[in-house]
N, CA and C of each residue as an Amber inpcrd file, in Angstrom:
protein
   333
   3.4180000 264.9030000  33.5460000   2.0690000 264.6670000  33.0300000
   1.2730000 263.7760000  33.9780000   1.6520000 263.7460000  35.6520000
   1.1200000 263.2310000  36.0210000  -0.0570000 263.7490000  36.8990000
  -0.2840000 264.9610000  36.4990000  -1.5610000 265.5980000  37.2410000
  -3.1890000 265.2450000  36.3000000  -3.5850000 265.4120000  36.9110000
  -5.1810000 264.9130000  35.9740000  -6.0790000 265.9580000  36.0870000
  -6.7630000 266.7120000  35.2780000  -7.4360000 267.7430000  34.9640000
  -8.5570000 267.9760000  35.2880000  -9.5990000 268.3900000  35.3210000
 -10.9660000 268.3810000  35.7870000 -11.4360000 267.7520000  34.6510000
 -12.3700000 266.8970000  34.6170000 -13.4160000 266.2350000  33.5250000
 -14.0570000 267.6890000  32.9530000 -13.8990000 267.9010000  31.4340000
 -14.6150000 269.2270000  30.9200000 -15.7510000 268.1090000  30.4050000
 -15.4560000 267.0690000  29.3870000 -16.0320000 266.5450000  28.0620000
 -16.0090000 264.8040000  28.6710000 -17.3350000 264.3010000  28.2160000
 -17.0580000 262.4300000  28.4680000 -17.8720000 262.4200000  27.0960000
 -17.1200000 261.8110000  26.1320000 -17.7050000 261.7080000  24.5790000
 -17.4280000 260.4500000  24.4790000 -18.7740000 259.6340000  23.3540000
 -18.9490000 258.6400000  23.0450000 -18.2530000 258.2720000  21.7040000
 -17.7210000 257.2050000  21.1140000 -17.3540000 256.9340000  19.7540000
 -18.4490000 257.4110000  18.4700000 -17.7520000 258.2370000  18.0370000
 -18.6760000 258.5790000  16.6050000 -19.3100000 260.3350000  16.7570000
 -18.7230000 260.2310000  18.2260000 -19.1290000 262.3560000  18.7130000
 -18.2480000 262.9490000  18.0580000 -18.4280000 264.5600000  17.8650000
 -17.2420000 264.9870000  17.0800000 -16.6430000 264.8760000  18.5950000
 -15.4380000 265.2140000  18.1440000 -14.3520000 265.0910000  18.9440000
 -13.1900000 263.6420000  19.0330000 -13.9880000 263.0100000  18.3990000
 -13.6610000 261.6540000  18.5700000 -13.0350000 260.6960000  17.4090000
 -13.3640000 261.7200000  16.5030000 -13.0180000 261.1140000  14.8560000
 -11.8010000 260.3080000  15.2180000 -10.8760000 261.2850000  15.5970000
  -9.1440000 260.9290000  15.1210000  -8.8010000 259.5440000  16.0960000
  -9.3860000 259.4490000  17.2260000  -9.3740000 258.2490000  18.1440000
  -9.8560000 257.2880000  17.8090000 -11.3430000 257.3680000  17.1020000
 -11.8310000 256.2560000  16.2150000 -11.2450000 255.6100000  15.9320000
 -10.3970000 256.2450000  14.4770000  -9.3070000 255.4630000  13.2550000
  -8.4170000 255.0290000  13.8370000  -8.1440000 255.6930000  15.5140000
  -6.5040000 255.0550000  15.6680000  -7.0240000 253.9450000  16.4580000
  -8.6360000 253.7270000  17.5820000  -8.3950000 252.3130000  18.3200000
  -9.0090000 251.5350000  17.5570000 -10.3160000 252.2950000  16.5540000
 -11.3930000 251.2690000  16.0210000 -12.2100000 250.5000000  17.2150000
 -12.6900000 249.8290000  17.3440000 -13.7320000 249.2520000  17.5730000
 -13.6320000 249.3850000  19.2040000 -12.4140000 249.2020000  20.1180000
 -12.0040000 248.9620000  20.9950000 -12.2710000 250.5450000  21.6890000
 -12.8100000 251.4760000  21.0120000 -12.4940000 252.8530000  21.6910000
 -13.9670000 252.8260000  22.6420000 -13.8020000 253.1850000  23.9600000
 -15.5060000 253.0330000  24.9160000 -15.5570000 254.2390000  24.4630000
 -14.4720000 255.4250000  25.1070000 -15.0320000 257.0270000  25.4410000
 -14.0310000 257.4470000  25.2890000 -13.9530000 258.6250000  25.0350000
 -12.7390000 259.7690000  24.8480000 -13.1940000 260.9670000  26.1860000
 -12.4470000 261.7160000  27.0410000 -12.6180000 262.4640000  27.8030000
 -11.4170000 263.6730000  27.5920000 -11.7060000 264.7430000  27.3050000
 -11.0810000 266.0460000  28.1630000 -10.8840000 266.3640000  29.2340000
 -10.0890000 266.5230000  29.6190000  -9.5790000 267.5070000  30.8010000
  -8.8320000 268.2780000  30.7160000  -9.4180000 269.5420000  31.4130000
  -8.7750000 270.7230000  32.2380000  -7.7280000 270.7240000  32.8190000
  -6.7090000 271.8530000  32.8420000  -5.8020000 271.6960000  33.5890000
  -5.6610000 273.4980000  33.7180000  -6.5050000 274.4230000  34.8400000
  -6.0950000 275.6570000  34.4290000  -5.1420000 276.1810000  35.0050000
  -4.4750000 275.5600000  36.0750000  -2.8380000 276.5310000  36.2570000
  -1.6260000 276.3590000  35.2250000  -2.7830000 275.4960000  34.2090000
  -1.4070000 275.2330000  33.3860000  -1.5970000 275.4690000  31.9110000
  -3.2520000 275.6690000  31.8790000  -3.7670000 276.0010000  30.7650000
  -3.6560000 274.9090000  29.7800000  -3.5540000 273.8170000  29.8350000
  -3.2790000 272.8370000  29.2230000  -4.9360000 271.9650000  29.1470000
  -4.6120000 271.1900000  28.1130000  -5.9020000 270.3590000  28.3420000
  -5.3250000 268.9750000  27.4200000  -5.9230000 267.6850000  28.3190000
  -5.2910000 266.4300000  28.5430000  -6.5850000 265.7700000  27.8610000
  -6.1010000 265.0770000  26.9130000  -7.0850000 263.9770000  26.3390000
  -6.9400000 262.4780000  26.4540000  -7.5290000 261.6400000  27.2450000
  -7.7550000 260.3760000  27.8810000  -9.0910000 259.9760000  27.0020000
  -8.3000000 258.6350000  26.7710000  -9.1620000 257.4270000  25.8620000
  -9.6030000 256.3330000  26.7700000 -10.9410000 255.7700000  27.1650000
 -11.1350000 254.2620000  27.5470000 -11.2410000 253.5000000  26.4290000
 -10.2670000 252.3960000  26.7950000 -10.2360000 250.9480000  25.7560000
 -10.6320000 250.0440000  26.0500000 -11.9200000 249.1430000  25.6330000
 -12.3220000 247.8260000  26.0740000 -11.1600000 246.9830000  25.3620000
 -10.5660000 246.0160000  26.6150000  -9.3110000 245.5460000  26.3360000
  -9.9960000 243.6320000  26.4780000 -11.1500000 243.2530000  26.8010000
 -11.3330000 242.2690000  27.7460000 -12.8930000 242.6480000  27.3510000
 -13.3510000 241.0330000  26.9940000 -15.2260000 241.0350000  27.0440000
 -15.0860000 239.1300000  27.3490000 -15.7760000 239.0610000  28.3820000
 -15.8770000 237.6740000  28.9370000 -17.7390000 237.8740000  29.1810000
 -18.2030000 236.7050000  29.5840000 -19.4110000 236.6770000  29.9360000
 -19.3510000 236.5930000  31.9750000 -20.5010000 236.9320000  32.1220000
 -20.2060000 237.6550000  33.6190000 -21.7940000 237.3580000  33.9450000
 -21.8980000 236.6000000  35.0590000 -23.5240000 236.6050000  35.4790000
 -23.3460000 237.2010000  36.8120000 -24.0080000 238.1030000  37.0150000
 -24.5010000 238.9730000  38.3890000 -24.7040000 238.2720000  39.5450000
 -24.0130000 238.5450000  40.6880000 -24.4810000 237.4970000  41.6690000
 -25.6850000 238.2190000  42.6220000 -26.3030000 236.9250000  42.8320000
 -27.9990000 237.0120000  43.1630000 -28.1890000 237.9630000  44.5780000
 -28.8840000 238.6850000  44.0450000 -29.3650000 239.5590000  45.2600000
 -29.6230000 238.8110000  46.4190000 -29.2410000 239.4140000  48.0260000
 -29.4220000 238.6140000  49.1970000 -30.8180000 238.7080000  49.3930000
 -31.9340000 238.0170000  49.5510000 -33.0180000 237.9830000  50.3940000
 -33.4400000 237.4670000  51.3690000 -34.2970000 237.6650000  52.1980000
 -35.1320000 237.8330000  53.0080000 -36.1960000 236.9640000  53.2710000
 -36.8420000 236.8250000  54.5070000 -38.5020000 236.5820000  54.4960000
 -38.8580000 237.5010000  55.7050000 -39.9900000 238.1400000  55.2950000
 -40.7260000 239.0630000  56.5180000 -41.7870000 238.6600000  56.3570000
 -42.6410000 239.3310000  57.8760000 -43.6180000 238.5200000  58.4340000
 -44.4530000 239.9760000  58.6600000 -45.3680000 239.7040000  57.3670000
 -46.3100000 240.9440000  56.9380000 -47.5700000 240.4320000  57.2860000
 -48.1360000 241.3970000  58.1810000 -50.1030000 240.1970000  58.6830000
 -51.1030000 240.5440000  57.5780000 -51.9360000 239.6680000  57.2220000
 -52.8690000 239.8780000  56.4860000 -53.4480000 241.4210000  55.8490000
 -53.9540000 241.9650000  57.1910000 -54.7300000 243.0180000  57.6670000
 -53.2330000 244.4640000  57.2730000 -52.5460000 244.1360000  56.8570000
 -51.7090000 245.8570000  56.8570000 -51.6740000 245.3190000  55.2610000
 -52.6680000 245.7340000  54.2620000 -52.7750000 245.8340000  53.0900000
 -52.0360000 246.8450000  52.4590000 -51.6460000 247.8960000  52.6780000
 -50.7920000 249.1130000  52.3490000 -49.5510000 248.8630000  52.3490000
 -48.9420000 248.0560000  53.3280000 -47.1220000 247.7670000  53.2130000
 -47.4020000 246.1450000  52.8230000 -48.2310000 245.7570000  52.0580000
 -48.6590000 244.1750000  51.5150000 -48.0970000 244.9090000  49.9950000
 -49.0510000 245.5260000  49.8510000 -49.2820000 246.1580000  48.1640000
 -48.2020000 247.0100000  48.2690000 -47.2660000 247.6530000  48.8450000
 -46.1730000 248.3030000  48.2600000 -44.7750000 246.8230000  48.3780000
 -45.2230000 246.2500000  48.9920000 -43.7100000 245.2370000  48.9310000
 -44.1120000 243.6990000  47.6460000 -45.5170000 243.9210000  47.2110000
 -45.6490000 243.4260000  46.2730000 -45.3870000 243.6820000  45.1410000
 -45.7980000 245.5220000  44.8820000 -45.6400000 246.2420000  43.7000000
 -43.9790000 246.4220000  43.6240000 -42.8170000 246.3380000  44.5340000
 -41.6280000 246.3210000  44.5660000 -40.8390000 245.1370000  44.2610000
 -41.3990000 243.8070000  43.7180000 -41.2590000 242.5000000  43.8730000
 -40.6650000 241.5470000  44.7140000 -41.5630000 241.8440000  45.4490000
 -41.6700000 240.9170000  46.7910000 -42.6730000 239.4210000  46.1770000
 -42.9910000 238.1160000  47.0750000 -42.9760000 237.4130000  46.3880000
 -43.5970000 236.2690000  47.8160000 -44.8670000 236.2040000  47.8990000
 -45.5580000 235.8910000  48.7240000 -44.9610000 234.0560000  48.5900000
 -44.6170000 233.8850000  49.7850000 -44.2640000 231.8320000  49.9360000
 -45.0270000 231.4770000  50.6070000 -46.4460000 231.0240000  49.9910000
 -47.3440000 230.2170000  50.8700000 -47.3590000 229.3820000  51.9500000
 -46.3680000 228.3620000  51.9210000 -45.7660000 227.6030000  52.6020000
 -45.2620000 227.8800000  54.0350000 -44.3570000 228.7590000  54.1040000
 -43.7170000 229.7190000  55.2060000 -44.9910000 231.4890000  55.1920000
 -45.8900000 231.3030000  54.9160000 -46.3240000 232.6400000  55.2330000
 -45.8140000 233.7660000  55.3850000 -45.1360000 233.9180000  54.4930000
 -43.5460000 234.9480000  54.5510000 -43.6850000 235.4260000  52.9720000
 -43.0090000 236.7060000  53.1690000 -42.8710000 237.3680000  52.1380000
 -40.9850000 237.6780000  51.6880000 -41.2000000 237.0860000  50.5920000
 -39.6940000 237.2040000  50.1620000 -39.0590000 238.1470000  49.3750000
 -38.3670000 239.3560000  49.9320000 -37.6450000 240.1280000  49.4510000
 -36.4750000 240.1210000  49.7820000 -35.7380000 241.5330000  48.9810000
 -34.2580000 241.8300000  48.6190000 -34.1830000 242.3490000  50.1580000
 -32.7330000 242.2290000  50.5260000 -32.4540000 242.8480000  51.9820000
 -32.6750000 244.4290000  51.9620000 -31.7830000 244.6030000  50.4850000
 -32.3260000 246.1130000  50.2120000 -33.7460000 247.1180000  50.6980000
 -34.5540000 246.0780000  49.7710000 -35.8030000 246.7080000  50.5210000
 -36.2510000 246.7590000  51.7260000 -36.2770000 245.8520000  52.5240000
 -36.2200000 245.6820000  54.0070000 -35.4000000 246.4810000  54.8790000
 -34.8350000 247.0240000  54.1490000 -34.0280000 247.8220000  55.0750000
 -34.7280000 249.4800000  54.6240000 -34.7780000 249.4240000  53.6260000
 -35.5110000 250.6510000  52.8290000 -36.7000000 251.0250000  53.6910000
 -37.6700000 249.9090000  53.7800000 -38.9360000 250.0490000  54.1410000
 -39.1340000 249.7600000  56.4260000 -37.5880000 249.8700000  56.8590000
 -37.4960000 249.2100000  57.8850000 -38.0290000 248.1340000  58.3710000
 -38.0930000 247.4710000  57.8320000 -38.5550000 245.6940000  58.2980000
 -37.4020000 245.0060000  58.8980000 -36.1960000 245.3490000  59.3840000
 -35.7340000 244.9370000  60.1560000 -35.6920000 243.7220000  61.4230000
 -37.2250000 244.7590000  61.7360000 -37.3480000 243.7170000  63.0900000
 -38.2180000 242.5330000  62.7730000 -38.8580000 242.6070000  61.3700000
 -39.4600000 241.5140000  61.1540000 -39.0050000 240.3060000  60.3520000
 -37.9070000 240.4690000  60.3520000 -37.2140000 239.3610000  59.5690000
 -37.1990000 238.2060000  60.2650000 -37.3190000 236.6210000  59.3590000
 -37.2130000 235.8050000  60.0600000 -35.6920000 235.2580000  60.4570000
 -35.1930000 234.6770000  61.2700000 -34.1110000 234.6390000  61.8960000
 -33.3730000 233.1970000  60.9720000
């Protein structure tokens, strides 16, 4: 039983299909999945169990400062409308590396 089937079905708690898994994990059941198995004609039913709930804070996106001139209002207003985040101070615009790389600003990053 150690071959794994093609994904037919990814069902949520409370879909049909799912009744009898319900009653047996209760609360703990994420998803129930089918799989395929056609040289064998068989079909394999796999349960996810939330086993583990801790609190978890996201670690902070890497950013940036680029060096956008006044006068190019068009890549001003799209890295604003993307939340970018003008620092008066440094005359720099502070975004995600993501975007900067998205929008090739590369070469304008400050060092």
């Amino acid at each position: 039983m150690n071959e794994l089937g093609t994904v037919g079905q990814t069902m949520k708690p409370g879909q049909k299909g799912t009744v009898k898994w319900k009653k047996r994990f209760g609360e703990k059941l994420a998803l129930v999945r089918y799989r395929y198995l056609p040289n064998s004609k068989k079909r394999q039913t796999t349960v996810e169990l939330l086993v583990e709930e801790t609190t978890w804070i996201p670690p902070r996106e890497q950013t940036v400062l680029v060096d956008i001139k006044w006068e190019e209002i068009d890549l001003r207003n799209q890295i604003k409308h993307a939340g970018g985040r003008w620092i008066p101070e440094l005359k720099r615009w502070e975004i995600s590396k993501d975007l900067a790389k998205r929008h090739g600003l590369q070469n304008r990053l400050d060092k």
